[in-house]
């Protein structure tokens, strides 16, 4: 993995490259970034850069013996640790290294959910167990074989539980030239004892434009599709890539048409819409609802006079402007609440027909309210 293969994050890349030039590579670092920010990919690219035998100004060379082994994640001085589902008590991350290499190679932006898919996990809890902690200590007690550095990348230290305390000594007083790179998503869920011993590298979400550009140039998306997915994914490239796999087109038209039918209270047509929703499949239903919530939020921004914050493609913006004629901020809030509830229930496997019928009826009520009494606690039911 080279820095050039990673979407955006130019400031982080520069900062990492500088640690080498300025000779201040910290032996224990915590890469903290939300899902889909590329934090794992950055950790691997950084490790490859540190080990590269022919470093370029701002990236590894991609061609030296070390880089070639890194590209396959098969360098003897590169180690990974990650959550897994132990079938036997002495299973460690190494038991699943083949799956790990495949998963990362297929998608360096993988989520824990994607990773579960490689593990045949059923419903078991993922964690990093004590056997794995001992394995880490053992691996890191040797000197590097080939490189200047021996590097351990530990993905999702949130799953260490208190067993992680076994690692404190080795994080604090590592062997010379041994580096720990922890890659985490939630600072709150990491053992404080570990947090206080690592140097924090904050990795932001990607921007709307970065995701959109990536979809346009690397995934052959049309302008409209790229804009819609970039908008829905909210800075999460993992999510955006997952949406590419789904039939994601046309949420906008569908959503607006649905609101129109609800507004004009056309019972039969609403029913046929409900049938259509029910057949969409759960992931699509969730994305559709998420689209609706985002779209309503943009309408609110328009009504609140904050049009400069609105991020919609031209066609959708035009519709949003028209929608503000029949919406109010209050009504939008109620609709948005209904959609949030619906999203919650879809995730929990509610019957989609009943659910979407119910939401439609609520939206019909809300859109057709003449006024909402000031200060009333009207929550449509
Ligand atoms: Zn190289």
Tab-separated table of C-alpha atoms and ligand atoms in Angstrom:
chain	number	residue	atom	x	y	z
A	1	UNK	CA	0.000	0.000	0.000
A	2	UNK	CA	1.405	3.377	-0.984
A	3	UNK	CA	0.197	6.790	0.135
A	4	UNK	CA	-0.721	7.589	-3.452
A	5	UNK	CA	-3.314	4.802	-3.420
A	6	UNK	CA	-5.186	6.366	-0.506
A	7	UNK	CA	-8.029	8.803	-1.071
A	8	UNK	CA	-7.465	12.329	0.297
A	9	UNK	CA	-5.828	12.761	3.729
A	10	UNK	CA	-3.012	14.851	2.279
A	11	UNK	CA	-2.281	16.607	5.572
A	12	UNK	CA	-2.012	13.316	7.466
A	13	UNK	CA	0.248	11.815	4.804
A	14	UNK	CA	2.516	14.853	4.941
A	15	UNK	CA	2.673	14.694	8.705
A	16	UNK	CA	3.637	11.007	8.597
A	17	UNK	CA	6.293	11.567	5.956
A	18	UNK	CA	7.712	14.398	8.055
A	19	UNK	CA	8.180	12.132	11.074
A	20	UNK	CA	10.825	10.296	9.065
A	21	UNK	CA	12.534	13.378	7.655
A	22	UNK	CA	12.636	14.929	11.126
A	23	UNK	CA	13.688	11.693	12.769
A	24	UNK	CA	10.875	11.618	15.291
A	25	UNK	CA	9.035	8.393	14.577
A	26	UNK	CA	7.199	7.581	17.783
A	27	UNK	CA	7.307	3.934	18.846
A	28	UNK	CA	3.638	3.801	19.841
A	29	UNK	CA	1.070	5.670	17.785
A	30	UNK	CA	-2.693	5.667	17.770
A	31	UNK	CA	-4.294	6.355	14.389
A	32	UNK	CA	-7.745	7.530	15.345
A	33	UNK	CA	-10.263	7.992	12.549
A	34	UNK	CA	-13.904	7.147	11.876
A	35	UNK	CA	-14.918	4.218	9.682
A	36	UNK	CA	-14.218	4.897	6.032
A	37	UNK	CA	-11.540	7.516	6.678
A	38	UNK	CA	-8.754	5.222	5.501
A	39	UNK	CA	-6.939	4.965	8.828
A	40	UNK	CA	-5.957	1.301	8.368
A	41	UNK	CA	-4.730	1.929	4.817
A	42	UNK	CA	-2.696	4.886	6.110
A	43	UNK	CA	-1.119	2.725	8.809
A	44	UNK	CA	-0.073	0.107	6.251
A	45	UNK	CA	1.242	2.750	3.829
A	46	UNK	CA	3.177	4.404	6.653
A	47	UNK	CA	4.720	1.078	7.688
A	48	UNK	CA	5.678	0.392	4.077
A	49	UNK	CA	7.208	3.856	3.797
A	50	UNK	CA	9.226	3.375	6.992
A	51	UNK	CA	10.594	0.083	5.692
A	52	UNK	CA	11.141	1.116	2.064
A	53	UNK	CA	14.745	0.795	0.908
A	54	UNK	CA	14.432	3.570	-1.637
A	55	UNK	CA	12.151	6.193	-0.085
A	56	UNK	CA	10.848	8.908	-2.393
A	57	UNK	CA	10.178	12.412	-1.116
A	58	UNK	CA	6.600	11.684	-0.167
A	59	UNK	CA	5.978	7.970	-0.636
A	60	UNK	CA	7.536	4.530	-0.656
A	61	UNK	CA	9.042	3.421	-3.968
A	62	UNK	CA	6.692	0.486	-4.499
A	63	UNK	CA	9.444	-1.524	-6.178
A	64	UNK	CA	12.198	-2.435	-3.729
A	65	UNK	CA	12.331	-5.881	-2.110
A	66	UNK	CA	10.732	-4.542	1.043
A	67	UNK	CA	7.901	-2.786	-0.803
A	68	UNK	CA	7.164	-5.910	-2.832
A	69	UNK	CA	6.759	-7.955	0.334
A	70	UNK	CA	4.670	-5.205	1.896
A	71	UNK	CA	2.323	-5.091	-1.092
A	72	UNK	CA	1.466	-8.706	-0.375
A	73	UNK	CA	1.370	-8.038	3.380
A	74	UNK	CA	4.018	-10.729	3.654
A	75	UNK	CA	7.033	-8.930	5.068
A	76	UNK	CA	8.651	-10.812	7.973
A	77	UNK	CA	8.830	-7.604	10.017
A	78	UNK	CA	5.207	-6.635	9.478
A	79	UNK	CA	2.668	-8.050	11.913
A	80	UNK	CA	-1.059	-7.604	12.244
A	81	UNK	CA	-3.428	-8.007	15.075
A	82	UNK	CA	-7.211	-7.619	14.802
A	83	UNK	CA	-10.437	-8.827	16.405
A	84	UNK	CA	-11.462	-12.376	15.545
A	85	UNK	CA	-13.739	-15.113	16.764
A	86	UNK	CA	-11.752	-17.769	18.540
A	87	UNK	CA	-12.967	-21.287	17.852
A	88	UNK	CA	-10.281	-22.683	20.161
A	89	UNK	CA	-8.874	-20.882	23.141
A	90	UNK	CA	-5.398	-20.729	21.648
A	91	UNK	CA	-6.516	-19.281	18.317
A	92	UNK	CA	-4.689	-16.042	17.577
A	93	UNK	CA	-4.794	-13.462	14.804
A	94	UNK	CA	-2.237	-15.585	12.971
A	95	UNK	CA	-4.859	-18.333	12.596
A	96	UNK	CA	-6.753	-15.974	10.287
A	97	UNK	CA	-3.864	-14.288	8.501
A	98	UNK	CA	-4.798	-15.658	5.067
A	99	UNK	CA	-8.314	-14.264	5.359
A	100	UNK	CA	-6.875	-11.013	6.640
A	101	UNK	CA	-4.547	-10.593	3.669
A	102	UNK	CA	-7.392	-11.298	1.290
A	103	UNK	CA	-9.826	-8.939	3.032
A	104	UNK	CA	-7.372	-6.037	3.090
A	105	UNK	CA	-6.257	-6.621	-0.485
A	106	UNK	CA	-9.836	-6.656	-1.735
A	107	UNK	CA	-10.757	-3.552	0.234
A	108	UNK	CA	-8.275	-1.559	2.342
A	109	UNK	CA	-11.311	0.377	3.592
A	110	UNK	CA	-12.936	-2.674	5.103
A	111	UNK	CA	-15.263	-2.376	8.086
A	112	UNK	CA	-15.548	-4.751	11.000
A	113	UNK	CA	-18.754	-6.018	9.392
A	114	UNK	CA	-16.908	-6.814	6.166
A	115	UNK	CA	-14.246	-8.571	8.195
A	116	UNK	CA	-16.859	-10.670	9.993
A	117	UNK	CA	-17.908	-11.889	6.557
A	118	UNK	CA	-14.475	-13.495	6.122
A	119	UNK	CA	-14.586	-15.206	9.475
A	120	UNK	CA	-17.669	-17.313	9.366
A	121	UNK	CA	-18.579	-15.565	12.570
A	122	UNK	CA	-22.205	-16.463	13.166
A	123	UNK	CA	-23.193	-14.420	16.185
A	124	UNK	CA	-20.050	-14.612	18.218
A	125	UNK	CA	-18.404	-11.567	19.727
A	126	UNK	CA	-15.218	-10.390	18.100
A	127	UNK	CA	-12.313	-9.654	20.371
A	128	UNK	CA	-8.566	-9.692	20.760
A	129	UNK	CA	-8.007	-12.394	23.341
A	130	UNK	CA	-5.310	-13.049	25.878
A	131	UNK	CA	-3.678	-15.706	23.692
A	132	UNK	CA	-3.277	-13.026	21.019
A	133	UNK	CA	-1.780	-10.571	23.510
A	134	UNK	CA	0.805	-13.162	24.473
A	135	UNK	CA	1.474	-13.833	20.806
A	136	UNK	CA	2.079	-10.111	20.240
A	137	UNK	CA	4.550	-9.976	23.102
A	138	UNK	CA	6.351	-13.014	21.732
A	139	UNK	CA	6.513	-11.683	18.162
A	140	UNK	CA	7.860	-8.353	19.280
A	141	UNK	CA	10.551	-9.766	21.488
A	142	UNK	CA	12.684	-10.572	18.436
A	143	UNK	CA	14.807	-8.051	16.612
A	144	UNK	CA	13.751	-7.068	13.097
A	145	UNK	CA	14.815	-9.649	10.515
A	146	UNK	CA	15.270	-7.551	7.410
A	147	UNK	CA	14.092	-3.988	7.958
A	148	UNK	CA	15.142	-1.214	10.228
A	149	UNK	CA	11.762	-1.548	11.922
A	150	UNK	CA	9.597	-4.339	13.170
A	151	UNK	CA	6.042	-3.043	12.998
A	152	UNK	CA	2.831	-4.278	14.547
A	153	UNK	CA	-0.414	-2.826	13.263
A	154	UNK	CA	-3.208	-3.497	15.690
A	155	UNK	CA	-6.617	-2.842	14.159
A	156	UNK	CA	-9.451	-1.914	16.514
A	157	UNK	CA	-7.837	-1.899	19.974
A	158	UNK	CA	-11.407	-1.202	21.177
A	159	UNK	CA	-11.750	-4.989	21.157
A	160	UNK	CA	-8.856	-5.641	23.501
A	161	UNK	CA	-10.891	-5.720	26.716
A	162	UNK	CA	-8.855	-5.637	29.875
A	163	UNK	CA	-6.507	-8.295	28.508
A	164	UNK	CA	-4.886	-5.389	26.735
A	165	UNK	CA	-3.164	-4.470	29.970
A	166	UNK	CA	-0.809	-7.370	29.289
A	167	UNK	CA	0.578	-5.220	26.461
A	168	UNK	CA	1.370	-2.156	28.543
A	169	UNK	CA	4.917	-3.040	29.359
A	170	UNK	CA	5.837	-3.768	25.773
A	171	UNK	CA	4.140	-0.581	24.556
A	172	UNK	CA	5.992	1.443	27.147
A	173	UNK	CA	9.393	-0.178	26.866
A	174	UNK	CA	9.545	-1.816	23.475
A	175	UNK	CA	12.571	-3.490	21.972
A	176	UNK	CA	14.663	-1.039	19.942
A	177	UNK	CA	13.213	-0.329	16.496
A	178	UNK	CA	9.863	-1.854	17.333
A	179	UNK	CA	6.780	0.162	16.423
A	180	UNK	CA	3.186	-0.175	17.504
A	181	UNK	CA	0.529	1.372	15.324
A	182	UNK	CA	-2.944	1.110	16.801
A	183	UNK	CA	-5.791	1.881	14.415
A	184	UNK	CA	-8.971	2.841	16.239
A	185	UNK	CA	-12.386	4.362	15.623
A	186	UNK	CA	-13.680	5.206	19.112
A	187	UNK	CA	-11.381	6.852	21.570
A	188	UNK	CA	-13.885	6.299	24.408
A	189	UNK	CA	-13.682	2.542	24.064
A	190	UNK	CA	-9.932	2.206	24.327
A	191	UNK	CA	-8.295	1.299	27.632
A	192	UNK	CA	-7.057	4.504	29.222
A	193	UNK	CA	-3.832	2.819	30.174
A	194	UNK	CA	-3.125	2.257	26.472
A	195	UNK	CA	-4.367	5.648	25.377
A	196	UNK	CA	-2.002	7.451	27.716
A	197	UNK	CA	1.002	5.574	26.313
A	198	UNK	CA	0.456	6.345	22.637
A	199	UNK	CA	0.931	9.351	20.434
A	200	UNK	CA	-2.336	10.385	18.835
A	201	UNK	CA	-2.620	10.814	15.053
A	202	UNK	CA	-6.090	12.142	14.290
A	203	UNK	CA	-7.555	11.176	10.941
A	204	UNK	CA	-10.599	13.150	9.799
A	205	UNK	CA	-13.544	11.903	7.736
A	206	UNK	CA	-13.161	12.391	4.024
A	207	UNK	CA	-14.868	15.376	2.473
A	208	UNK	CA	-17.844	15.254	0.147
A	209	UNK	CA	-15.638	16.324	-2.769
A	210	UNK	CA	-12.954	13.730	-2.081
A	211	UNK	CA	-15.489	10.921	-2.134
A	212	UNK	CA	-17.282	12.282	-5.164
A	213	UNK	CA	-14.040	12.655	-7.128
A	214	UNK	CA	-12.988	9.144	-6.204
A	215	UNK	CA	-16.294	7.704	-7.412
A	216	UNK	CA	-16.092	9.676	-10.651
A	217	UNK	CA	-12.513	8.846	-11.518
A	218	UNK	CA	-12.008	5.370	-10.049
A	219	UNK	CA	-15.457	3.847	-10.229
A	220	UNK	CA	-16.886	5.245	-13.447
A	221	UNK	CA	-19.906	6.761	-11.792
A	222	UNK	CA	-21.988	9.399	-13.499
A	223	UNK	CA	-21.949	12.904	-12.065
A	224	UNK	CA	-25.393	12.416	-10.508
A	225	UNK	CA	-24.697	8.998	-9.013
A	226	UNK	CA	-21.342	10.104	-7.605
A	227	UNK	CA	-22.955	13.180	-6.068
A	228	UNK	CA	-25.744	11.169	-4.501
A	229	UNK	CA	-23.501	8.495	-3.009
A	230	UNK	CA	-20.945	11.047	-1.796
A	231	UNK	CA	-23.736	12.918	-0.143
A	232	UNK	CA	-25.292	9.858	1.505
A	233	UNK	CA	-22.033	8.376	2.692
A	234	UNK	CA	-21.270	11.378	4.872
A	235	UNK	CA	-17.492	11.153	4.616
A	236	UNK	CA	-17.377	7.375	5.000
A	237	UNK	CA	-15.710	5.761	1.986
A	238	UNK	CA	-16.442	2.252	3.289
A	239	UNK	CA	-20.126	3.119	3.199
A	240	UNK	CA	-19.816	4.751	-0.224
A	241	UNK	CA	-18.122	1.664	-1.688
A	242	UNK	CA	-20.812	-0.558	-0.173
A	243	UNK	CA	-23.481	1.600	-1.791
A	244	UNK	CA	-21.831	1.114	-5.171
A	245	UNK	CA	-22.645	-2.568	-4.839
A	246	UNK	CA	-26.308	-1.866	-4.324
A	247	UNK	CA	-28.958	-0.596	-6.626
A	248	UNK	CA	-28.625	2.887	-5.351
A	249	UNK	CA	-29.965	4.975	-8.145
A	250	UNK	CA	-33.089	6.970	-8.007
A	251	UNK	CA	-33.640	7.436	-4.266
A	252	UNK	CA	-34.243	11.086	-4.878
A	253	UNK	CA	-37.031	10.626	-7.407
A	254	UNK	CA	-38.604	7.894	-5.354
A	255	UNK	CA	-38.543	9.895	-2.150
A	256	UNK	CA	-39.966	13.041	-3.665
A	257	UNK	CA	-42.684	11.125	-5.455
A	258	UNK	CA	-43.620	9.460	-2.202
A	259	UNK	CA	-43.879	12.790	-0.384
A	260	UNK	CA	-46.031	14.181	-3.198
A	261	UNK	CA	-48.427	11.249	-2.980
A	262	UNK	CA	-48.610	11.633	0.776
A	263	UNK	CA	-49.233	15.348	0.425
A	264	UNK	CA	-52.105	14.817	-1.994
A	265	UNK	CA	-53.281	11.906	0.161
A	266	UNK	CA	-53.672	9.457	-2.709
A	267	UNK	CA	-54.424	6.294	-0.766
A	268	UNK	CA	-54.221	3.673	-3.502
A	269	UNK	CA	-51.058	5.021	-5.043
A	270	UNK	CA	-49.464	5.245	-1.633
A	271	UNK	CA	-50.300	1.569	-1.149
A	272	UNK	CA	-48.579	0.571	-4.358
A	273	UNK	CA	-45.526	2.549	-3.214
A	274	UNK	CA	-45.566	0.662	0.037
A	275	UNK	CA	-45.459	-2.599	-1.948
A	276	UNK	CA	-42.519	-1.318	-3.897
A	277	UNK	CA	-40.631	-0.392	-0.713
A	278	UNK	CA	-41.340	-3.759	0.822
A	279	UNK	CA	-39.598	-5.487	-2.085
A	280	UNK	CA	-36.477	-3.323	-1.938
A	281	UNK	CA	-34.548	-5.391	0.582
A	282	UNK	CA	-33.328	-4.234	3.938
A	283	UNK	CA	-30.085	-2.493	2.959
A	284	UNK	CA	-31.839	-0.571	0.228
A	285	UNK	CA	-34.655	0.389	2.563
A	286	UNK	CA	-32.157	1.716	5.066
A	287	UNK	CA	-30.334	3.717	2.407
A	288	UNK	CA	-33.593	5.054	1.069
A	289	UNK	CA	-34.642	6.226	4.523
A	290	UNK	CA	-31.226	7.689	5.135
A	291	UNK	CA	-31.531	9.567	1.873
A	292	UNK	CA	-34.913	10.890	2.995
A	293	UNK	CA	-33.535	12.100	6.318
A	294	UNK	CA	-30.659	13.895	4.605
A	295	UNK	CA	-32.939	15.450	2.017
A	296	UNK	CA	-35.342	16.749	4.648
A	297	UNK	CA	-32.404	18.171	6.579
A	298	UNK	CA	-31.304	20.087	3.472
A	299	UNK	CA	-34.847	21.428	3.058
A	300	UNK	CA	-34.650	22.657	6.652
A	301	UNK	CA	-31.391	24.441	5.934
A	302	UNK	CA	-33.012	26.162	2.958
A	303	UNK	CA	-35.992	27.244	5.047
A	304	UNK	CA	-33.682	28.487	7.759
A	305	UNK	CA	-31.921	30.700	5.202
A	306	UNK	CA	-28.719	28.659	5.317
A	307	UNK	CA	-28.746	27.717	1.628
A	308	UNK	CA	-24.975	28.155	1.503
A	309	UNK	CA	-24.639	24.978	3.607
A	310	UNK	CA	-26.768	22.891	1.264
A	311	UNK	CA	-24.912	20.184	-0.641
A	312	UNK	CA	-27.427	18.968	-3.193
A	313	UNK	CA	-26.884	18.424	-6.917
A	314	UNK	CA	-28.700	21.026	-9.039
A	315	UNK	CA	-31.754	18.954	-9.868
A	316	UNK	CA	-32.327	17.931	-6.267
A	317	UNK	CA	-31.793	21.458	-5.054
A	318	UNK	CA	-34.533	22.634	-7.380
A	319	UNK	CA	-36.939	20.059	-5.951
A	320	UNK	CA	-35.913	20.941	-2.409
A	321	UNK	CA	-36.741	24.578	-3.100
A	322	UNK	CA	-40.205	23.595	-4.305
A	323	UNK	CA	-40.689	21.324	-1.309
A	324	UNK	CA	-40.222	24.254	1.027
A	325	UNK	CA	-43.623	25.510	-0.180
A	326	UNK	CA	-45.414	22.623	1.505
A	327	UNK	CA	-43.015	22.039	4.381
A	328	UNK	CA	-42.235	24.020	7.485
A	329	UNK	CA	-39.288	23.521	9.781
A	330	UNK	CA	-41.639	21.992	12.324
A	331	UNK	CA	-43.219	19.583	9.858
A	332	UNK	CA	-39.787	18.613	8.598
A	333	UNK	CA	-38.774	17.803	12.126
A	334	UNK	CA	-41.763	15.487	12.556
A	335	UNK	CA	-41.137	13.758	9.246
A	336	UNK	CA	-37.502	13.365	10.101
A	337	UNK	CA	-38.427	11.817	13.472
A	338	UNK	CA	-40.727	9.356	11.721
A	339	UNK	CA	-37.973	8.391	9.304
A	340	UNK	CA	-35.487	7.926	12.127
A	341	UNK	CA	-37.932	5.628	13.866
A	342	UNK	CA	-38.497	3.726	10.640
A	343	UNK	CA	-34.741	3.296	10.147
A	344	UNK	CA	-34.481	1.896	13.662
A	345	UNK	CA	-37.266	-0.603	12.973
A	346	UNK	CA	-35.912	-1.687	9.593
A	347	UNK	CA	-32.639	-2.538	11.301
A	348	UNK	CA	-34.573	-4.670	13.723
A	349	UNK	CA	-36.372	-6.579	11.004
A	350	UNK	CA	-39.816	-5.007	11.273
A	351	UNK	CA	-42.344	-6.192	8.685
A	352	UNK	CA	-41.595	-3.742	5.872
A	353	UNK	CA	-45.173	-3.510	4.565
A	354	UNK	CA	-46.647	-2.602	7.912
A	355	UNK	CA	-43.765	-0.294	8.663
A	356	UNK	CA	-43.881	1.688	5.415
A	357	UNK	CA	-47.659	1.864	5.504
A	358	UNK	CA	-47.476	3.271	8.994
A	359	UNK	CA	-44.814	5.812	8.087
A	360	UNK	CA	-46.817	6.855	5.013
A	361	UNK	CA	-49.911	7.445	7.140
A	362	UNK	CA	-47.903	9.519	9.607
A	363	UNK	CA	-46.446	11.611	6.812
A	364	UNK	CA	-49.879	12.131	5.267
A	365	UNK	CA	-51.049	13.436	8.641
A	366	UNK	CA	-48.060	15.694	9.110
A	367	UNK	CA	-48.105	17.174	5.601
A	368	UNK	CA	-51.814	17.864	5.780
A	369	UNK	CA	-51.825	19.566	9.145
A	370	UNK	CA	-52.917	23.148	8.616
A	371	UNK	CA	-50.980	24.476	11.554
A	372	UNK	CA	-49.234	22.928	14.446
A	373	UNK	CA	-50.337	24.654	17.648
A	374	UNK	CA	-47.514	26.659	19.185
A	375	UNK	CA	-45.701	24.813	21.910
A	376	UNK	CA	-47.844	21.727	21.516
A	377	UNK	CA	-46.296	18.374	22.153
A	378	UNK	CA	-48.011	16.917	19.107
A	379	UNK	CA	-46.168	13.825	18.154
A	380	UNK	CA	-48.222	12.092	15.490
A	381	UNK	CA	-49.175	8.614	16.422
B	1	LIG	ZN1	10.428	0.609	-1.548
